[in-house]
Amino acid sequence: MKKKSNTKKYVLGLDLGGTNVRAAIIDTSGKLKSYIHFPTESQNGPEYVIKNIALKSLELIGKSGLSKKQIWRAGIGSPGPMDSKKGIIMGAVNLPGWKRVFLKDTLEKFLGVGVGVDNDANCAAYGERWAGAAKGASNVVGITLGTGVGGGIIIDGRLVRGANYNAGEIGHTSLNPDGRLCKCGAKGCLEMYASASAIAESAREAIRGGASSIMTEAVRGDIKKITSKTVYEALLQNDKTAENVWNEFIKYLGAGIANQINGLNPEAVVVAGGVINAGDRLFTPLREAVRRQTFALTFSAVKIVPAQLGEFAGAIGAAGLVINEGDFYGL
Ligand SMILES: [Zn+2]
């Protein structure tokens, strides 16, 4: 086993998304030095995408006034499923054509530094634990509400990866085995009730079922255009339908979070995604919903807080993982 020191001071943090890539140079305390984002262009295939990430990263290093020698390692968050130990992407829904892609090996070849690959939601959760809303906490659950619901779990300061590195899929824990059919093939997944897309879908369902709402006017009758933001704006105007949708969303999200709290007894649950802009309209009733579904002692130990790192959480977390858990990636 090689042991290298981190005297070079900087790490490259990357977040590979279906639409955009985020690249950041981060110091070993988790501070962002510089960053860029650029289109993934996944239609050009994995080889092109990985080479482009390396080129743009090397450019960023140069523009930041650093030499490549000052970059210790690189971490990259990617959609899964994957083998994070070997750095192989098995096939990602948001990256068409990515089947058994050797992301670690290929990126190492182009970048010339050691690379660690992990699940994007794991990276985001780890970022918040390392340098964000749950900084310093040992036991943390991270949940990101977007198109889906991403999750990451940190126990005793280490990312929980599981038997074949696919732990943390909180979005696919079931709240109702007879419920809505999920993309994953199971029924009633948390993601089907608590993602930003699910909030919008619940509103559409209510309106199609005859509920009257100012949301219909807000999208000029084209209810396909309803988003979670439409629901939130209607909520602020005391729209009854939006209120019902919002309360249902919080009930399910609360149950999903309570399941994690009862199972893991964390000291922090960090919630990320655009929906957290709702502030107290989200967190006050959410904490109450969670309180009702957890043991008093367990609940007293946990804070449920909004994420702090925004769109670079994944890149920061990927950097933190290669710094603190490099052994797992063979670095
Ligand atoms: Zn599912």
Short mmCIF file of C-alpha atoms and ligand atoms in Angstrom, two decimals:
data_model
loop_
_atom_site.label_atom_id
_atom_site.label_comp_id
_atom_site.label_asym_id
_atom_site.label_seq_id
_atom_site.Cartn_x
_atom_site.Cartn_y
_atom_site.Cartn_z
CA MET A 1 0.00 0.00 0.00
CA LYS A 2 1.32 3.36 -1.06
CA LYS A 3 0.89 6.16 1.41
CA LYS A 4 1.19 9.59 -0.07
CA SER A 5 1.16 12.84 1.81
CA ASN A 6 -1.23 15.64 0.97
CA THR A 7 1.41 18.37 0.90
CA LYS A 8 0.26 19.38 -2.58
CA LYS A 9 -2.74 21.04 -0.90
CA TYR A 10 -5.32 20.88 -3.71
CA VAL A 11 -7.73 18.28 -5.00
CA LEU A 12 -9.89 18.31 -8.12
CA GLY A 13 -13.57 17.71 -7.37
CA LEU A 14 -15.87 16.71 -10.22
CA ASP A 15 -19.57 16.08 -10.56
CA LEU A 16 -20.73 14.35 -13.72
CA GLY A 17 -24.40 15.03 -14.43
CA GLY A 18 -26.63 14.08 -17.35
CA THR A 19 -26.68 17.70 -18.57
CA ASN A 20 -23.71 19.47 -16.96
CA VAL A 21 -20.34 18.69 -15.46
CA ARG A 22 -19.09 20.70 -12.50
CA ALA A 23 -15.38 20.94 -11.84
CA ALA A 24 -13.78 22.60 -8.83
CA ILE A 25 -10.40 23.01 -7.25
CA ILE A 26 -10.69 22.49 -3.54
CA ASP A 27 -8.15 22.77 -0.76
CA THR A 28 -7.73 20.01 1.81
CA SER A 29 -10.01 21.82 4.28
CA GLY A 30 -12.92 21.77 1.79
CA LYS A 31 -12.70 25.37 0.61
CA LEU A 32 -13.53 26.07 -3.02
CA LYS A 33 -10.65 27.82 -4.82
CA SER A 34 -12.11 27.98 -8.32
CA TYR A 35 -14.78 26.26 -10.34
CA ILE A 36 -16.47 25.92 -13.70
CA HIS A 37 -19.38 24.10 -15.24
CA PHE A 38 -19.81 23.00 -18.82
CA PRO A 39 -22.21 20.81 -20.83
CA THR A 40 -21.70 17.04 -20.51
CA GLU A 41 -22.48 16.35 -24.20
CA SER A 42 -23.20 12.74 -23.30
CA GLN A 43 -24.41 12.06 -26.87
CA ASN A 44 -20.74 12.04 -27.93
CA GLY A 45 -20.06 8.91 -25.90
CA PRO A 46 -18.06 8.13 -22.76
CA GLU A 47 -14.56 8.43 -24.25
CA TYR A 48 -15.25 11.96 -25.52
CA VAL A 49 -16.95 13.04 -22.27
CA ILE A 50 -14.13 11.78 -20.05
CA LYS A 51 -11.43 13.32 -22.25
CA ASN A 52 -13.31 16.63 -22.28
CA ILE A 53 -13.61 16.58 -18.48
CA ALA A 54 -9.84 16.09 -18.25
CA LEU A 55 -9.10 18.89 -20.74
CA LYS A 56 -11.44 21.38 -19.04
CA SER A 57 -10.02 20.41 -15.63
CA LEU A 58 -6.43 20.96 -16.76
CA GLU A 59 -7.50 24.35 -18.16
CA LEU A 60 -9.09 25.22 -14.81
CA ILE A 61 -5.91 24.25 -12.98
CA GLY A 62 -3.87 26.52 -15.25
CA LYS A 63 -6.30 29.44 -14.95
CA SER A 64 -6.21 29.11 -11.16
CA GLY A 65 -2.47 29.77 -11.22
CA LEU A 66 -1.62 26.24 -10.15
CA SER A 67 0.61 23.66 -11.73
CA LYS A 68 -0.61 20.12 -12.26
CA LYS A 69 1.91 18.98 -9.66
CA GLN A 70 -0.07 20.82 -6.97
CA ILE A 71 -3.12 18.64 -7.62
CA TRP A 72 -2.96 15.67 -5.28
CA ARG A 73 -5.94 13.58 -6.39
CA ALA A 74 -9.27 13.85 -8.17
CA GLY A 75 -12.70 12.70 -7.03
CA ILE A 76 -15.71 12.38 -9.30
CA GLY A 77 -19.38 11.88 -8.50
CA SER A 78 -21.38 10.10 -11.17
CA PRO A 79 -24.86 8.67 -11.58
CA GLY A 80 -24.97 4.93 -10.86
CA PRO A 81 -25.34 2.02 -10.53
CA MET A 82 -21.60 1.56 -10.31
CA ASP A 83 -18.74 -0.37 -8.82
CA SER A 84 -17.13 2.48 -6.91
CA LYS A 85 -14.26 0.30 -5.73
CA LYS A 86 -13.09 -0.24 -9.31
CA GLY A 87 -14.54 3.02 -10.64
CA ILE A 88 -16.75 1.35 -13.25
CA ILE A 89 -20.12 2.86 -14.21
CA MET A 90 -22.49 -0.04 -14.88
CA GLY A 91 -25.12 1.98 -16.73
CA ALA A 92 -26.69 5.30 -15.87
CA VAL A 93 -30.22 6.36 -16.83
CA ASN A 94 -29.08 9.96 -17.44
CA LEU A 95 -26.05 8.96 -19.50
CA PRO A 96 -27.34 7.04 -22.51
CA GLY A 97 -24.90 4.47 -23.87
CA TRP A 98 -22.82 4.29 -20.68
CA LYS A 99 -22.48 0.56 -20.06
CA ARG A 100 -19.49 -0.75 -18.12
CA VAL A 101 -17.51 2.46 -18.50
CA PHE A 102 -14.09 2.41 -16.83
CA LEU A 103 -14.37 5.95 -15.54
CA LYS A 104 -11.56 5.75 -12.98
CA ASP A 105 -8.94 4.20 -15.28
CA THR A 106 -9.78 6.42 -18.25
CA LEU A 107 -9.82 9.64 -16.24
CA GLU A 108 -6.54 8.70 -14.51
CA LYS A 109 -4.96 8.18 -17.92
CA PHE A 110 -6.04 11.63 -19.19
CA LEU A 111 -5.48 13.56 -15.93
CA GLY A 112 -2.33 11.90 -14.68
CA VAL A 113 -3.48 11.80 -11.04
CA GLY A 114 -5.21 9.13 -8.91
CA VAL A 115 -9.00 9.21 -9.23
CA GLY A 116 -11.82 8.02 -6.95
CA VAL A 117 -15.33 7.52 -8.34
CA ASP A 118 -18.48 7.48 -6.23
CA ASN A 119 -22.22 7.83 -6.53
CA ASP A 120 -23.25 11.48 -7.06
CA ALA A 121 -25.76 11.51 -4.19
CA ASN A 122 -23.19 9.92 -1.85
CA CYS A 123 -20.75 12.66 -2.82
CA ALA A 124 -23.31 15.41 -2.16
CA ALA A 125 -24.12 13.98 1.28
CA TYR A 126 -20.45 13.61 2.10
CA GLY A 127 -19.77 17.19 0.97
CA GLU A 128 -22.35 18.55 3.42
CA ARG A 129 -20.85 16.43 6.19
CA TRP A 130 -17.27 17.44 5.40
CA ALA A 131 -17.66 21.14 4.63
CA GLY A 132 -21.35 22.11 4.75
CA ALA A 133 -24.48 21.99 6.89
CA ALA A 134 -23.42 18.93 8.92
CA LYS A 135 -19.73 19.80 9.20
CA GLY A 136 -18.02 17.73 11.85
CA ALA A 137 -20.98 15.41 12.53
CA SER A 138 -20.17 11.67 12.56
CA ASN A 139 -23.56 10.24 11.64
CA VAL A 140 -25.35 12.01 8.81
CA VAL A 141 -28.10 11.28 6.32
CA GLY A 142 -28.19 13.42 3.16
CA ILE A 143 -31.29 13.64 1.00
CA THR A 144 -31.50 15.54 -2.30
CA LEU A 145 -34.93 16.34 -3.73
CA GLY A 146 -34.78 16.82 -7.49
CA THR A 147 -36.13 14.89 -10.47
CA GLY A 148 -35.63 11.93 -8.16
CA VAL A 149 -34.64 11.61 -4.51
CA GLY A 150 -30.94 10.97 -3.94
CA GLY A 151 -29.48 9.78 -0.68
CA GLY A 152 -26.20 9.27 1.10
CA ILE A 153 -25.40 7.90 4.56
CA ILE A 154 -22.32 8.58 6.70
CA ILE A 155 -21.84 6.51 9.85
CA ASP A 156 -18.96 6.96 12.30
CA GLY A 157 -17.49 9.46 9.86
CA ARG A 158 -17.31 7.06 6.90
CA LEU A 159 -19.52 6.85 3.86
CA VAL A 160 -21.74 3.75 4.00
CA ARG A 161 -21.29 1.84 0.74
CA GLY A 162 -22.59 -1.65 1.51
CA ALA A 163 -21.86 -5.12 0.15
CA ASN A 164 -21.48 -4.09 -3.49
CA TYR A 165 -21.34 -0.33 -3.04
CA ASN A 166 -24.96 0.56 -3.72
CA ALA A 167 -26.13 1.62 -0.26
CA GLY A 168 -27.84 4.95 0.37
CA GLU A 169 -30.66 4.69 -2.17
CA ILE A 170 -33.06 6.36 0.25
CA GLY A 171 -35.26 7.52 -2.64
CA HIS A 172 -36.16 3.91 -3.32
CA THR A 173 -37.10 2.92 0.21
CA SER A 174 -40.78 2.02 0.02
CA LEU A 175 -43.47 3.94 1.85
CA ASN A 176 -46.34 2.04 0.28
CA PRO A 177 -45.89 -1.36 -1.43
CA ASP A 178 -49.21 -0.77 -3.28
CA GLY A 179 -48.35 2.80 -4.23
CA ARG A 180 -47.24 4.63 -7.37
CA LEU A 181 -45.05 2.63 -9.75
CA CYS A 182 -41.46 3.89 -9.71
CA LYS A 183 -38.94 3.94 -12.60
CA CYS A 184 -36.92 1.38 -10.63
CA GLY A 185 -39.76 -1.16 -10.99
CA ALA A 186 -40.85 -1.10 -7.34
CA LYS A 187 -43.99 0.50 -5.96
CA GLY A 188 -44.47 3.38 -3.56
CA CYS A 189 -40.84 4.54 -3.40
CA LEU A 190 -40.18 7.74 -1.42
CA GLU A 191 -39.08 9.31 -4.72
CA MET A 192 -42.63 8.92 -6.08
CA TYR A 193 -44.00 11.21 -3.35
CA ALA A 194 -41.21 13.49 -2.21
CA SER A 195 -39.18 14.48 -5.29
CA ALA A 196 -39.70 17.87 -6.93
CA SER A 197 -41.22 16.00 -9.89
CA ALA A 198 -43.60 14.17 -7.56
CA ILE A 199 -44.86 17.43 -6.03
CA ALA A 200 -45.70 18.67 -9.53
CA GLU A 201 -47.29 15.34 -10.47
CA SER A 202 -49.48 15.35 -7.34
CA ALA A 203 -50.73 18.82 -8.27
CA ARG A 204 -51.55 17.67 -11.82
CA GLU A 205 -53.34 14.63 -10.44
CA ALA A 206 -55.47 16.79 -8.14
CA ILE A 207 -56.39 19.20 -10.93
CA ARG A 208 -57.18 16.37 -13.37
CA GLY A 209 -59.39 14.94 -10.64
CA GLY A 210 -61.42 18.16 -10.62
CA ALA A 211 -59.75 20.25 -7.91
CA SER A 212 -59.86 23.97 -8.61
CA SER A 213 -56.63 25.87 -8.19
CA ILE A 214 -54.89 29.09 -9.19
CA MET A 215 -52.14 26.82 -10.51
CA THR A 216 -54.30 26.14 -13.60
CA GLU A 217 -54.24 29.87 -14.45
CA ALA A 218 -50.57 30.17 -13.59
CA VAL A 219 -49.72 27.76 -16.42
CA ARG A 220 -52.50 29.08 -18.70
CA GLY A 221 -54.38 25.81 -18.58
CA ASP A 222 -51.40 23.70 -19.70
CA ILE A 223 -51.04 21.65 -16.55
CA LYS A 224 -48.04 19.77 -17.96
CA LYS A 225 -46.15 22.99 -17.20
CA ILE A 226 -46.78 22.78 -13.46
CA THR A 227 -43.53 22.45 -11.50
CA SER A 228 -42.80 22.23 -7.78
CA LYS A 229 -42.24 26.00 -7.93
CA THR A 230 -45.77 26.54 -9.30
CA VAL A 231 -47.08 24.59 -6.30
CA TYR A 232 -44.98 26.61 -3.84
CA GLU A 233 -46.07 29.95 -5.33
CA ALA A 234 -49.72 28.90 -5.13
CA LEU A 235 -49.14 27.79 -1.54
CA LEU A 236 -47.94 31.28 -0.67
CA GLN A 237 -51.27 32.58 -1.98
CA ASN A 238 -53.18 30.16 0.27
CA ASP A 239 -54.39 28.00 -2.60
CA LYS A 240 -56.22 25.05 -1.03
CA THR A 241 -55.14 22.49 -3.64
CA ALA A 242 -51.49 23.55 -3.37
CA GLU A 243 -51.77 23.32 0.40
CA ASN A 244 -53.09 19.76 0.20
CA VAL A 245 -50.32 18.76 -2.21
CA TRP A 246 -47.66 20.38 0.00
CA ASN A 247 -48.99 18.71 3.16
CA GLU A 248 -49.01 15.31 1.46
CA PHE A 249 -45.43 15.87 0.25
CA ILE A 250 -44.29 16.76 3.77
CA LYS A 251 -46.12 13.76 5.28
CA TYR A 252 -44.27 11.37 2.95
CA LEU A 253 -40.91 13.10 3.19
CA GLY A 254 -41.28 13.11 6.98
CA ALA A 255 -42.02 9.38 6.99
CA GLY A 256 -39.06 8.71 4.70
CA ILE A 257 -36.71 10.70 6.92
CA ALA A 258 -38.14 9.14 10.09
CA ASN A 259 -37.37 5.67 8.68
CA GLN A 260 -33.73 6.68 8.31
CA ILE A 261 -33.62 8.26 11.76
CA ASN A 262 -35.15 5.20 13.41
CA GLY A 263 -32.74 2.94 11.57
CA LEU A 264 -29.53 4.93 11.98
CA ASN A 265 -29.89 7.42 14.87
CA PRO A 266 -27.99 10.20 13.03
CA GLU A 267 -27.20 13.60 14.52
CA ALA A 268 -28.02 15.41 11.29
CA VAL A 269 -30.28 15.01 8.28
CA VAL A 270 -29.36 17.43 5.50
CA VAL A 271 -32.01 18.18 2.90
CA ALA A 272 -30.89 19.57 -0.48
CA GLY A 273 -32.54 20.63 -3.73
CA GLY A 274 -34.43 23.70 -4.99
CA VAL A 275 -37.37 22.90 -2.69
CA ILE A 276 -35.34 23.97 0.38
CA ASN A 277 -35.80 27.57 -0.76
CA ALA A 278 -39.24 27.22 0.85
CA GLY A 279 -37.42 27.64 4.19
CA ASP A 280 -39.67 27.45 7.26
CA ARG A 281 -42.69 26.54 5.12
CA LEU A 282 -40.82 23.27 4.57
CA PHE A 283 -38.66 22.71 7.64
CA THR A 284 -41.12 23.61 10.43
CA PRO A 285 -43.86 21.14 9.40
CA LEU A 286 -41.22 18.62 8.27
CA ARG A 287 -39.59 18.50 11.72
CA GLU A 288 -43.05 18.04 13.24
CA ALA A 289 -43.90 15.21 10.81
CA VAL A 290 -40.60 13.50 11.64
CA ARG A 291 -41.10 13.99 15.38
CA ARG A 292 -44.43 12.15 15.24
CA GLN A 293 -42.79 9.11 13.58
CA THR A 294 -39.65 8.76 15.72
CA PHE A 295 -38.74 7.90 19.30
CA ALA A 296 -38.41 11.00 21.46
CA LEU A 297 -34.83 10.19 22.47
CA THR A 298 -33.74 9.51 18.88
CA PHE A 299 -35.48 12.67 17.67
CA SER A 300 -33.80 14.75 20.39
CA ALA A 301 -30.39 13.86 18.93
CA VAL A 302 -31.05 14.95 15.36
CA LYS A 303 -31.12 18.28 13.57
CA ILE A 304 -32.93 18.46 10.24
CA VAL A 305 -31.32 21.22 8.25
CA PRO A 306 -31.09 22.71 4.75
CA ALA A 307 -27.98 21.99 2.69
CA GLN A 308 -25.40 24.79 2.43
CA LEU A 309 -23.16 23.90 -0.49
CA GLY A 310 -25.59 24.34 -3.38
CA GLU A 311 -24.72 23.03 -6.84
CA PHE A 312 -21.10 22.25 -5.94
CA ALA A 313 -21.93 19.89 -3.05
CA GLY A 314 -21.19 16.83 -5.19
CA ALA A 315 -17.83 18.12 -6.43
CA ILE A 316 -16.79 19.16 -2.92
CA GLY A 317 -17.88 15.80 -1.51
CA ALA A 318 -16.03 13.85 -4.22
CA ALA A 319 -12.89 15.79 -3.28
CA GLY A 320 -13.46 15.11 0.43
CA LEU A 321 -13.87 11.40 -0.22
CA VAL A 322 -10.56 11.03 -2.06
CA ILE A 323 -8.85 13.02 0.70
CA ASN A 324 -10.36 11.15 3.67
CA GLU A 325 -11.20 7.74 2.21
CA GLY A 326 -8.55 7.37 -0.48
CA ASP A 327 -7.77 3.87 0.83
CA PHE A 328 -11.15 2.64 -0.43
CA TYR A 329 -10.36 3.77 -3.99
CA GLY A 330 -6.88 2.25 -3.90
CA LEU A 331 -5.21 5.70 -3.78
ZN ZN B 1 -37.93 3.30 -6.88
#
